Short mmCIF file of C-alpha atoms in Angstrom, two decimals:
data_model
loop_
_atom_site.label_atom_id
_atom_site.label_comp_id
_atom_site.label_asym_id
_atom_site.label_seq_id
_atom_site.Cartn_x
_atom_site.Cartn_y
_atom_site.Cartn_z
CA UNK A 1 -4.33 5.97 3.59
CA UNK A 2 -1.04 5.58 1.80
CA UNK A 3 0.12 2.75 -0.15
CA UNK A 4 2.93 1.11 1.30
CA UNK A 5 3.97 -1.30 -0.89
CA UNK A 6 5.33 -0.78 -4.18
CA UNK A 7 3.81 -3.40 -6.24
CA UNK A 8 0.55 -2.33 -4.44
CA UNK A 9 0.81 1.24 -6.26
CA UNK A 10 2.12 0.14 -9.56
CA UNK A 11 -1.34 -2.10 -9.42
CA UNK A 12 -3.41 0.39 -8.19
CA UNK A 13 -2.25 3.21 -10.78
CA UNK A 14 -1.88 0.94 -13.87
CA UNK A 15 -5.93 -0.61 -13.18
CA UNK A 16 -7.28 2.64 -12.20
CA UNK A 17 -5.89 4.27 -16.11
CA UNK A 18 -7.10 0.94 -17.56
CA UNK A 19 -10.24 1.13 -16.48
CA UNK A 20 -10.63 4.80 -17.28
CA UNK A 21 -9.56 4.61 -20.68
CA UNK A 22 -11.72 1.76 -21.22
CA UNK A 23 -14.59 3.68 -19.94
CA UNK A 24 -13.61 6.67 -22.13
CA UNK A 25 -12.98 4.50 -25.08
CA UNK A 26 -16.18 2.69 -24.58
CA UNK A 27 -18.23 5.66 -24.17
CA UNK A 28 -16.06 7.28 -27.30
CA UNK A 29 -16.96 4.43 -29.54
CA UNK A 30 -20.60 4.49 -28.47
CA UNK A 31 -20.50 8.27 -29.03
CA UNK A 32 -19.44 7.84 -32.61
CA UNK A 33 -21.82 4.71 -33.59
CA UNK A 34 -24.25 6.39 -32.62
CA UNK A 35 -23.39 9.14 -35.09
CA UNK A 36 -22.96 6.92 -37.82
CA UNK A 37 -26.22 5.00 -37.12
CA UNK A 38 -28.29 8.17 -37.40
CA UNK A 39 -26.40 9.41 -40.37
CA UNK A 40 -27.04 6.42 -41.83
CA UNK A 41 -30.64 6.55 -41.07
CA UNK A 42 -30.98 9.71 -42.44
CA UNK A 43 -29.78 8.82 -45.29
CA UNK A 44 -31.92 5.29 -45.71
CA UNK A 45 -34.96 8.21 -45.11
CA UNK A 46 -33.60 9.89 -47.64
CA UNK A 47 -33.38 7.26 -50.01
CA UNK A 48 -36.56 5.84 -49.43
CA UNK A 49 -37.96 9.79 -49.53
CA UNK A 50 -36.34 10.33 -53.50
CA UNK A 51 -38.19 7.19 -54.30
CA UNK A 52 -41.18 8.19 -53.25
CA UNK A 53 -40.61 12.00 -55.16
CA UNK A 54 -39.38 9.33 -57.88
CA UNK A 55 -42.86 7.10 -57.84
CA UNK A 56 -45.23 9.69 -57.76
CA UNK A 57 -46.40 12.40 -60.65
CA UNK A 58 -49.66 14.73 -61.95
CA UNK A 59 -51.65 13.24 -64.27
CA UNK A 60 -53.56 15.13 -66.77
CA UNK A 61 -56.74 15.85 -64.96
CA UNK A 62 -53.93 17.38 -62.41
CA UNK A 63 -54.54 14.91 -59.44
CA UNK A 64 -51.65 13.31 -57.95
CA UNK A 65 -50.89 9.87 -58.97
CA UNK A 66 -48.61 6.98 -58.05
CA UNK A 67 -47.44 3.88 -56.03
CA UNK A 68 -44.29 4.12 -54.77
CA UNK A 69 -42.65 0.89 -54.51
CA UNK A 70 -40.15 0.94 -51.43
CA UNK A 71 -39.21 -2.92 -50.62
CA UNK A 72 -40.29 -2.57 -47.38
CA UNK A 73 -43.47 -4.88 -46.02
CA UNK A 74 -43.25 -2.19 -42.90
CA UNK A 75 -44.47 0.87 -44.76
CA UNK A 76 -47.78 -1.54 -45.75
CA UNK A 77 -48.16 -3.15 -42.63
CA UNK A 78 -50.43 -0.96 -39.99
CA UNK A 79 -48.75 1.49 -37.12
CA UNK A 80 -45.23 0.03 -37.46
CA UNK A 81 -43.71 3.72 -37.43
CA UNK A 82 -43.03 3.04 -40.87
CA UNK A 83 -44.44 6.05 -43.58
CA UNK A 84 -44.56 8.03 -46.63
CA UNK A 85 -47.11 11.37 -47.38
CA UNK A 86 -47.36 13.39 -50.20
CA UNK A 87 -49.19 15.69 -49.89
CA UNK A 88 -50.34 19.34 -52.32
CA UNK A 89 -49.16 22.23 -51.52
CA UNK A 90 -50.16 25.87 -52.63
CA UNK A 91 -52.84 26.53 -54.65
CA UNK A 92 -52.65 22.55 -56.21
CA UNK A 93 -56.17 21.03 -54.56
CA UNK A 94 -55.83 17.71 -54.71
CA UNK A 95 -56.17 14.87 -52.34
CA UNK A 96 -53.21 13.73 -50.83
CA UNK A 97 -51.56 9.94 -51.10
CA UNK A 98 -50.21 7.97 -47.88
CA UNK A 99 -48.84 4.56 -47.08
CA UNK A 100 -51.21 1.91 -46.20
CA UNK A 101 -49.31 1.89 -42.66
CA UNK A 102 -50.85 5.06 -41.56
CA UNK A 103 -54.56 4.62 -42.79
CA UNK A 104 -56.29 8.22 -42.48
CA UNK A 105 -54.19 8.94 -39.26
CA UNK A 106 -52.41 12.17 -39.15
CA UNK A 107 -48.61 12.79 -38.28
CA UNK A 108 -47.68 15.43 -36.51
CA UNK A 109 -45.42 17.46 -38.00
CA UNK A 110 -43.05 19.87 -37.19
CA UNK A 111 -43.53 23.96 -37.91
CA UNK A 112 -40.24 25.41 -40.78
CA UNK A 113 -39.83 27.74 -37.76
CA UNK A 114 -38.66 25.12 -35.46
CA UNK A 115 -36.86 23.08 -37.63
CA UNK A 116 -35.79 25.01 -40.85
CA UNK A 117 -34.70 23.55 -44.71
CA UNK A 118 -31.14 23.37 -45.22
CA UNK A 119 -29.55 24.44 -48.29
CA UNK A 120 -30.54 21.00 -50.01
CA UNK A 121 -34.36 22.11 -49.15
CA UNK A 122 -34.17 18.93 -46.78
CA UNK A 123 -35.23 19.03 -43.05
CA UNK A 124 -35.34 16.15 -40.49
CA UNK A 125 -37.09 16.25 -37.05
CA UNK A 126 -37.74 13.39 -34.33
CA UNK A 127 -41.99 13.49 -34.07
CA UNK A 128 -44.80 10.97 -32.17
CA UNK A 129 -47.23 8.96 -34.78
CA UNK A 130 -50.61 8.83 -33.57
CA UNK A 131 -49.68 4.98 -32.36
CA UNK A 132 -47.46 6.22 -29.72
CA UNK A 133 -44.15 5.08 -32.03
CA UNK A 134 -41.56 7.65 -32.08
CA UNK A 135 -40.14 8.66 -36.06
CA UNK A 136 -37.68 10.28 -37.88
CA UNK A 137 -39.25 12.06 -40.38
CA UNK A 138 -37.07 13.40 -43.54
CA UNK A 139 -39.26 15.90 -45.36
CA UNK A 140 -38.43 17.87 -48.55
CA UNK A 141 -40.69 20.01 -50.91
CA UNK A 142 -40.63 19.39 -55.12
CA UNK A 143 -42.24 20.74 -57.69
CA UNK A 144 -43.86 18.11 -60.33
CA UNK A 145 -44.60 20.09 -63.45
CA UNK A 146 -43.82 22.70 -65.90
CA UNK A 147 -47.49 24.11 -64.56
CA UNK A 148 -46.19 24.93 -61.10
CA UNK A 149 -48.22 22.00 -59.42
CA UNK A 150 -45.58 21.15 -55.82
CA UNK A 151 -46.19 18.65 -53.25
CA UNK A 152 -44.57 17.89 -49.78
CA UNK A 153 -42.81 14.54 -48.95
CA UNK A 154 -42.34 12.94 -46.21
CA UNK A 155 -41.41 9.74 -45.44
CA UNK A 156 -41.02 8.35 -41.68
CA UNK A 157 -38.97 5.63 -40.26
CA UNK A 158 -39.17 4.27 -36.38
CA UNK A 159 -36.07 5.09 -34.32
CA UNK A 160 -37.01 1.88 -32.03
CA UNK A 161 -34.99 0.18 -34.65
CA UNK A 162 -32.41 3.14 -35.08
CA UNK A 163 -31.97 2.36 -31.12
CA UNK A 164 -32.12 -1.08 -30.28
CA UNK A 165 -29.72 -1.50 -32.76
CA UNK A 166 -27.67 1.34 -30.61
CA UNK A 167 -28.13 -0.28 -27.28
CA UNK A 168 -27.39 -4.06 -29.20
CA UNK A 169 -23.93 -2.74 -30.09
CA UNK A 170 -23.15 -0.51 -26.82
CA UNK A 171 -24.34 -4.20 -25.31
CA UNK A 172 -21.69 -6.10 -27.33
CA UNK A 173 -19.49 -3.65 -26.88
CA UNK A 174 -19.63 -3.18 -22.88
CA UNK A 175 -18.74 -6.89 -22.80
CA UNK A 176 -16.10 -6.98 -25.52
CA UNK A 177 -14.12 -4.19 -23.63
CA UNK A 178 -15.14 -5.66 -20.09
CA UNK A 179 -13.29 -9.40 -21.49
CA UNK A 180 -10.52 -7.41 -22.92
CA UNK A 181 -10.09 -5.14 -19.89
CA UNK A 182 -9.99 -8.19 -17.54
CA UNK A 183 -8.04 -9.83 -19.48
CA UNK A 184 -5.46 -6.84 -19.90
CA UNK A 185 -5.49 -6.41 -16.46
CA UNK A 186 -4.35 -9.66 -15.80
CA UNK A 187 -1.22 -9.31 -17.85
CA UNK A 188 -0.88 -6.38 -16.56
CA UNK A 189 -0.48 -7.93 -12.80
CA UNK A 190 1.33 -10.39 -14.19
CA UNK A 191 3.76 -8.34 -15.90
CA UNK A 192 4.27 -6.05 -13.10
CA UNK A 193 4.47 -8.64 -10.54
CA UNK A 194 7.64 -10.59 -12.94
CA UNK A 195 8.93 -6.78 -13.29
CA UNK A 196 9.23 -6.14 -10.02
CA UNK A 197 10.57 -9.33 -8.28
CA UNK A 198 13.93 -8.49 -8.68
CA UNK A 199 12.78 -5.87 -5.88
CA UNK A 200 11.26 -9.09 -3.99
CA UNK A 201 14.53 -10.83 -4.42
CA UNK A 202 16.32 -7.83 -3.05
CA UNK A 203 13.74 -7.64 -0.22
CA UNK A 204 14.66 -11.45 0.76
CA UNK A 205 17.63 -11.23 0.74
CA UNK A 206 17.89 -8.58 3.15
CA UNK A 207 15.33 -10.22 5.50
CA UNK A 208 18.22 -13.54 5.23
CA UNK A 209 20.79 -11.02 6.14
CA UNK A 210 19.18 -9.48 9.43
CA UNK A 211 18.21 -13.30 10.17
CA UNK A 212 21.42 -13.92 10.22
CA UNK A 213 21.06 -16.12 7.62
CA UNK A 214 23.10 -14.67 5.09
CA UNK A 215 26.06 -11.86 5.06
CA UNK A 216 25.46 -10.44 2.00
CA UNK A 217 23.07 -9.72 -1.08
CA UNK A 218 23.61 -12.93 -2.85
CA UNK A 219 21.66 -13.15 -6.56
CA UNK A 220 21.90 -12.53 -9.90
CA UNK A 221 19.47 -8.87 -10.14
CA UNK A 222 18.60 -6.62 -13.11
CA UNK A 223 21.17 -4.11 -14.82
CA UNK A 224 18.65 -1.12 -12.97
CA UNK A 225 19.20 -2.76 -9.63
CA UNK A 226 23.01 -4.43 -9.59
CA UNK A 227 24.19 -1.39 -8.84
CA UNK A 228 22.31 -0.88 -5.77
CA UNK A 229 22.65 -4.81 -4.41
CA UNK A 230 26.81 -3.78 -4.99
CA UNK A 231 26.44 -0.73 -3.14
CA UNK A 232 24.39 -2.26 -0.21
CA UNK A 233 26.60 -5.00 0.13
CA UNK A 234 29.98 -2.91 0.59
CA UNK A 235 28.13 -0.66 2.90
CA UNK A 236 27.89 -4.02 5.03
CA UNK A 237 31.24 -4.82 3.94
CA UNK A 238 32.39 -1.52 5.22
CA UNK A 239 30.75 -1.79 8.35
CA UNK A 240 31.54 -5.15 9.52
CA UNK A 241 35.16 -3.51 8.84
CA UNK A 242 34.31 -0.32 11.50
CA UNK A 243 32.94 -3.08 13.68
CA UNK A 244 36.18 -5.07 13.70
CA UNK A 245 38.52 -2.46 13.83
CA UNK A 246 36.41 -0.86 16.78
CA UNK A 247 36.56 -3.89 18.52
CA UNK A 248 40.31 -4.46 18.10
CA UNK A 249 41.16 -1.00 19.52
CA UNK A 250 38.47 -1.43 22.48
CA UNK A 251 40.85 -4.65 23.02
CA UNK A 252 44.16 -3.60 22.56
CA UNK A 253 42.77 -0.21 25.13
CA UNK A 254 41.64 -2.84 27.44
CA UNK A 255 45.33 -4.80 27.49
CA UNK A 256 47.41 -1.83 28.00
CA UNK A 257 45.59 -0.71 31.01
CA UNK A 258 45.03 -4.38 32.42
CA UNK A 259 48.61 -4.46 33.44
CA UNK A 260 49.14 -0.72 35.23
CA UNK A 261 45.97 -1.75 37.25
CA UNK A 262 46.87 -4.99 38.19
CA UNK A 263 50.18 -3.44 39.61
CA UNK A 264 48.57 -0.83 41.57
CA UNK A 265 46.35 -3.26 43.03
CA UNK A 266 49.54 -5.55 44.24
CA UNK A 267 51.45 -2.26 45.31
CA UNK A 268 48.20 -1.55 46.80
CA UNK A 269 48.56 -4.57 49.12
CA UNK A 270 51.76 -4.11 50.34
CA UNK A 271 50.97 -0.83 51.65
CA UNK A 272 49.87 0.03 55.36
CA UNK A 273 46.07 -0.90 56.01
CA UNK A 274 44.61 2.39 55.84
CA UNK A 275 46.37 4.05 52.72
CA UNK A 276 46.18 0.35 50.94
CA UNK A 277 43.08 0.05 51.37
CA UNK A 278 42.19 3.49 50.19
CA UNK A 279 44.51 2.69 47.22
CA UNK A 280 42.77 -0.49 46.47
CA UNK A 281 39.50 1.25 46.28
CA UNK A 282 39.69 3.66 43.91
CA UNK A 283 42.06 1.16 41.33
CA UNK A 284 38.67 -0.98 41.50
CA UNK A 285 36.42 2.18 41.13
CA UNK A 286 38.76 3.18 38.20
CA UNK A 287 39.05 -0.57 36.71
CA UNK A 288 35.06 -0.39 36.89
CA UNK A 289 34.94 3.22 35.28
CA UNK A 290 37.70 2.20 32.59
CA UNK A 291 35.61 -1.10 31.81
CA UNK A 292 32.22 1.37 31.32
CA UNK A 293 33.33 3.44 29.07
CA UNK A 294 35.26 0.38 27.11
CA UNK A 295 31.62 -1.36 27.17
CA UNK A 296 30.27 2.43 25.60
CA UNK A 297 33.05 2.80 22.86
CA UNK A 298 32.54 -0.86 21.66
CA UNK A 299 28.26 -0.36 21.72
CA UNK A 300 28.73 2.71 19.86
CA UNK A 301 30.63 1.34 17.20
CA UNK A 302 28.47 -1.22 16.14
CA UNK A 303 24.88 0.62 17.31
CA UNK A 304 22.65 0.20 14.40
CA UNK A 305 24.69 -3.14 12.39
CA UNK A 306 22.11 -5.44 11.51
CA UNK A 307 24.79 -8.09 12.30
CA UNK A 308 24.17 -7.96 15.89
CA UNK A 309 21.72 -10.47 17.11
CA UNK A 310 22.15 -12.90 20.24
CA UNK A 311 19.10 -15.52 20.88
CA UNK A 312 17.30 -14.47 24.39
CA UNK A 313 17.17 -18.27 25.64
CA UNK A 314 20.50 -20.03 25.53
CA UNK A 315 21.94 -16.57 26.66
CA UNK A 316 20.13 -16.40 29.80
CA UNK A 317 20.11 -19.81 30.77
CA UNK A 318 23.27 -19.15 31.26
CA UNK A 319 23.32 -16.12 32.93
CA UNK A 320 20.65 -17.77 35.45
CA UNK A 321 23.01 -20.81 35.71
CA UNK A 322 25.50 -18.34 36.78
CA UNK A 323 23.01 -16.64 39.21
CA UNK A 324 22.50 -19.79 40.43
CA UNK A 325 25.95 -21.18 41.42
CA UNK A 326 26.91 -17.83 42.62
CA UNK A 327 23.67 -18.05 45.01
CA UNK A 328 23.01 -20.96 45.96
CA UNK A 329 20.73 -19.80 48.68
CA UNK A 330 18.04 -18.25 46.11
CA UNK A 331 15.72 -19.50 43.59
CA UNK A 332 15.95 -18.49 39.84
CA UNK A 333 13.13 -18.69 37.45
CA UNK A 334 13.22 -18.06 33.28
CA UNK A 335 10.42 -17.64 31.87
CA UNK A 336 10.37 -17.15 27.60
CA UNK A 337 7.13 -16.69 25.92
CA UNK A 338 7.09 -17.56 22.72
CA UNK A 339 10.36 -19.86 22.47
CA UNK A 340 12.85 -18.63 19.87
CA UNK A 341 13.03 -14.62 20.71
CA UNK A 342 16.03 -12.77 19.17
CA UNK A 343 17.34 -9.67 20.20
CA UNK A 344 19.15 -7.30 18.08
CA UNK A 345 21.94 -6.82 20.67
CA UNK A 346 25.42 -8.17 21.15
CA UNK A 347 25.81 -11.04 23.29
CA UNK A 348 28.27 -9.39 25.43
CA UNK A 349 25.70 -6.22 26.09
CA UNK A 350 22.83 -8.45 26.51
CA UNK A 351 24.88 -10.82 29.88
CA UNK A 352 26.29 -7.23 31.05
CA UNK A 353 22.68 -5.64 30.83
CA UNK A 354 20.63 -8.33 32.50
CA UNK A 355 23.43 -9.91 34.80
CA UNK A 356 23.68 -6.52 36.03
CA UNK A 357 19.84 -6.33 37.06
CA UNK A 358 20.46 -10.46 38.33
CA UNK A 359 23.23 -9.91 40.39
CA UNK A 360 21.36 -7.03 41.60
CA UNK A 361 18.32 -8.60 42.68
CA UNK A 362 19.81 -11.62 44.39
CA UNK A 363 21.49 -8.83 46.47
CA UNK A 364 18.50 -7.56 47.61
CA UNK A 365 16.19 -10.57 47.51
CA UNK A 366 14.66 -12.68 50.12
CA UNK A 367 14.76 -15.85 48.51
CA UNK A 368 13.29 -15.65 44.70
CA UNK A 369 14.31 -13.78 41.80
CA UNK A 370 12.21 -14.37 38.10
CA UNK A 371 13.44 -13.68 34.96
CA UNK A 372 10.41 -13.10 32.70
CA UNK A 373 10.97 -12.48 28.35
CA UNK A 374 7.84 -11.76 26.32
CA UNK A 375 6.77 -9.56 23.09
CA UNK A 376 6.21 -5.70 23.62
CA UNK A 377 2.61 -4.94 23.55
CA UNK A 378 1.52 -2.73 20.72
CA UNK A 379 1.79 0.32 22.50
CA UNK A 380 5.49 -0.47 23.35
CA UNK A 381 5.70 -0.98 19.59
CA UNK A 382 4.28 1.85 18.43
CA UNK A 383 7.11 4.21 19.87
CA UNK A 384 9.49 3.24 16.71
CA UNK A 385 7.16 2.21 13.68
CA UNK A 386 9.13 -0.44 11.85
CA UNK A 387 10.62 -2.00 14.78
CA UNK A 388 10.07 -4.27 16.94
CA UNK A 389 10.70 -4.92 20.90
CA UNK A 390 10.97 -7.53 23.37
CA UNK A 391 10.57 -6.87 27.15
CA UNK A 392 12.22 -8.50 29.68
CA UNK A 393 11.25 -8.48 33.49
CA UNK A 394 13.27 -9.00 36.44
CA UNK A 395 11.03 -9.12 39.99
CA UNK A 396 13.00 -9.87 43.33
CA UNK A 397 10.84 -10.13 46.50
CA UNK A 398 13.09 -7.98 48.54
CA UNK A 399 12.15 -4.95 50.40
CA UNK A 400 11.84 -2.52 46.84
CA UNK A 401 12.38 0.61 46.58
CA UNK A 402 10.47 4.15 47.04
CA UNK A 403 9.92 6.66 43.98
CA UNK A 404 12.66 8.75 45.74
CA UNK A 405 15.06 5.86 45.79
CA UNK A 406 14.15 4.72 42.32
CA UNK A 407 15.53 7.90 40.90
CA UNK A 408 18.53 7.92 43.25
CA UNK A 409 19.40 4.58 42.13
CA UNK A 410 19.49 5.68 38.57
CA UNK A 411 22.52 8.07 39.33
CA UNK A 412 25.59 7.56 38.51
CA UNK A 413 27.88 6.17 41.19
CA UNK A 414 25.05 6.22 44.09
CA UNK A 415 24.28 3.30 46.34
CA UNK A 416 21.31 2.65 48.78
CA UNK A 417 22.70 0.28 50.82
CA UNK A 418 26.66 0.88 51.68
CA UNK A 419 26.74 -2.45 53.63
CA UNK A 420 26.72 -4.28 50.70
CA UNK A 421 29.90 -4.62 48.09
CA UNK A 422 29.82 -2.47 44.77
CA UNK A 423 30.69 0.38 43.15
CA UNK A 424 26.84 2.04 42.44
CA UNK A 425 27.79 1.85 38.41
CA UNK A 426 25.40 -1.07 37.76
CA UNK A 427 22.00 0.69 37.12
CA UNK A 428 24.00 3.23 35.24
CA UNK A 429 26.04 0.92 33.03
CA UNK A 430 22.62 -1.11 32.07
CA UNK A 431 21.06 2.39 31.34
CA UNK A 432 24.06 3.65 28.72
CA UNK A 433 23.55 0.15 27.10
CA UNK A 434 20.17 0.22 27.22
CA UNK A 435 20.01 3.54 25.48
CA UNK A 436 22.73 3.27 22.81
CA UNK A 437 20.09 0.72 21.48
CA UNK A 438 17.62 2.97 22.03
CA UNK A 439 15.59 0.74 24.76
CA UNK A 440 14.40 1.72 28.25
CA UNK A 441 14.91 0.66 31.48
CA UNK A 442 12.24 1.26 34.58
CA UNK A 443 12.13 0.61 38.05
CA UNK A 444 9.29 0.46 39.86
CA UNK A 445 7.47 -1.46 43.13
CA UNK A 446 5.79 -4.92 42.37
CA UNK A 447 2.35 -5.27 43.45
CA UNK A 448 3.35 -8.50 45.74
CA UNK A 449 6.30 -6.59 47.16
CA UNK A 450 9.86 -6.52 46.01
CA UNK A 451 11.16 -4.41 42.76
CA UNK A 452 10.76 -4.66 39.17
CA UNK A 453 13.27 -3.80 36.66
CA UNK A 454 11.81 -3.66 33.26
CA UNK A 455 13.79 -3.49 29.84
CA UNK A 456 12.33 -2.89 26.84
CA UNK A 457 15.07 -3.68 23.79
CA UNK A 458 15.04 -3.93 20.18
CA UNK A 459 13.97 -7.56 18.82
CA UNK A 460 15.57 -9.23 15.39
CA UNK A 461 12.78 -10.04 13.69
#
């Protein structure tokens, strides 16, 4: 699953290498201790083995004589790994001297074949002592006289010391890099984190600025990200600019045509019944269809602004206040659950959308009509990722309306019932708005009886 969040990776990348490269170092630095160690066991054996070539001689009735003196209780002290042998070799018979440690035991040794002299005549090999103890045996071959007489030494040492004092420093060491790796990892969160809040800064202040809290990116940011906070905020400056200029065309449009109409509509009435009120009827129809595409022009220039938010509840209490005085002979209900919803409209679209679908309904209602705001459920959500949606129901408990009629009364201009005043645009109008936010509108038959009209539009979060 991707990571999201910025800070998130940065963390994630910068532990995983830390604790990789303390893992390599570690097992690095164990590597190489454990090099040294045995080198320097070696050469302890070989130390104590040049003493012992050192201690010993031939006397004169050609028997080998001597008592090496190493400084170490362990090579007198029974099966502690711990031993020297010298022993004849060749044709020199004589019996053969060994450390009190290994009493008249034998150590196994290990064939030339196997484990060869180097060019020092010196061989070392990793053997099992009769007591179970395994050695390090350093082995080298000298001859004693000017007769010829040569003996073998070999002196062993126990590698339980060699490792326990291996697995006592990988110990200490595990837990010196574990400290220091928490520890780094630590400031390494916490320099990341004070790196990037700039970013979190940035981040806030654009949450303030589709709250409606703030107009701009306000803050002193980094050298890296001024640039960016200046560009953001004249793109809003720039838009805001579209937005007004938009608007002030839309308005002077709107002027220029109000008075043409309005004298139609009084020539209109001076006119002989049938022609003026032929005349009359298509200035409204064109004062509707000039007002519709006014309504488009002015959506479309400020579709996407973050600046447009209207709260749901004051907005249609008054609508429903309207609804009310306007029918006095039906019953209005609001419902908003949770309190505070915002929708990331203009307040103009939002009274044109649902006043449309109001006046509607009391048209065609018996005697209720509900108004019902709530959250979109997640699988309304989930048709935008990043967004979120409120819906907003409006049930009437008149007669409804059949599949067939439902997608009739979506059409432009077309109108079920021609007893009734209006110019079919209603449905249509709330659909363009409805889309140029990118919502959706649905009709459809309530369960009870009477028709549902369902928006879903874009919240302000």
């Amino acid at each position: 699953m991707a990571i999201r969040s910025l800070t998130a990776r940065v963390l994630a990348v910068s532990t995983v290498w830390a604790v990789v490269a303390l893992v390599v170092i570690g097992v690095v630095i164990s590597a190489l201790y454990r090099q040294g160690s045995e080198r320097g066991f070696q050469d302890l054996l070989r130390a104590q083995l040049y003493n012992v070539i050192n201690s010993i001689s031939v006397n004169e009735k050609a028997v080998l004589a001597g008592s090496p003196q190493l400084g170490d209780l362990r090579f007198s002290q029974p099966q502690t790994g711990w031993y020297w042998i010298v022993e004849p070799i060749g044709e020199f018979d004589t019996p053969p001297l060994l450390s009190t440690s290994l009493g008249s035991a034998k150590l196994p040794i290990a064939s030339v074949d196997e484990v060869p002299f180097d060019i020092r005549y010196e061989r070392f090999y990793t053997t099992k002592d009769p007591f179970g103890n395994e050695v390090e045996v350093a082995e080298t071959e000298v001859v004693l006289d000017i007769q010829g007489h040569a003996a073998r030494f070999r002196v062993a040492g126990n590698r339980d010391v060699l490792e326990a004092d291996i697995d006592r420093f990988t110990r200490n060491l595990t837990i010196a890099l574990s400290i220091f790796g928490l520890g780094g990892l630590g400031v390494n969160a916490l320099t990341i984190l004070f790196g990037l809040k700039p970013l979190d800064q940035v981040r806030r202040s654009l949450e303030k600025i589709r709250a409606g809290e703030s107009e701009r990116l306000d803050g002193a940011f980094p050298r890296e990200i001024q640039p960016l906070a200046n560009e953001v905020n004249a793109l809003i400056d720039s838009n805001r600019r579209i937005i007004e200029r938009a608007r002030m065309q839309v308005g002077n449009l709107a002027h220029s045509l109000k008075t043409p109409i309005a004298v139609l509509l009084n020539e209109a009435r001076v006119l002989e019944v049938p022609h003026g009120d032929l005349v009359k009827t298509q200035v409204d129809a064109m004062q509707t269809q000039v007002q519709t595409y006014l309504s488009r022009a002015r959506i479309a220039a400020q579709r996407g602004s973050i600046l447009a938010r209207t709260e749901a509840q004051p907005a249609l209490e008054r609508l429903v206040r309207v609804m009310r005085r306007l029918n006095p002979e039906k019953q209005f209900s609001l419902s908003i659950n949770p309190q505070g919803l915002i929708l990331a409209m203009e307040q103009q679209d939002v009274e044109e959308t649902v006043g449309n679908l109001l006046e509607n309904a009391a048209r065609h209602a018996r005697d209720q009509v509900w108004l019902s705001v709530r959250p979109a459920p997640e699988d309304v959500r989930g048709k935008d990722q990043g967004r979120h949606w409120i819906v907003l129901d409006v049930d009437d408990d008149g007669p409804g309306l059949d599949p067939d009629q439902i997608a009739l009364a979506m059409k432009r201009g077309k109108r079920l019932d021609e007893s009734k005043p209006g110019t079919g645009l209603g449905l249509s109008i709330v659909n363009e708005i409805v889309g140029e936010y990118q919502g959706t509108i649905e009709l459809s038959r309530r369960a009870e009886g009477g028709l549902r009209a369902q928006l879903v539009l874009p919240a302000a979060v």
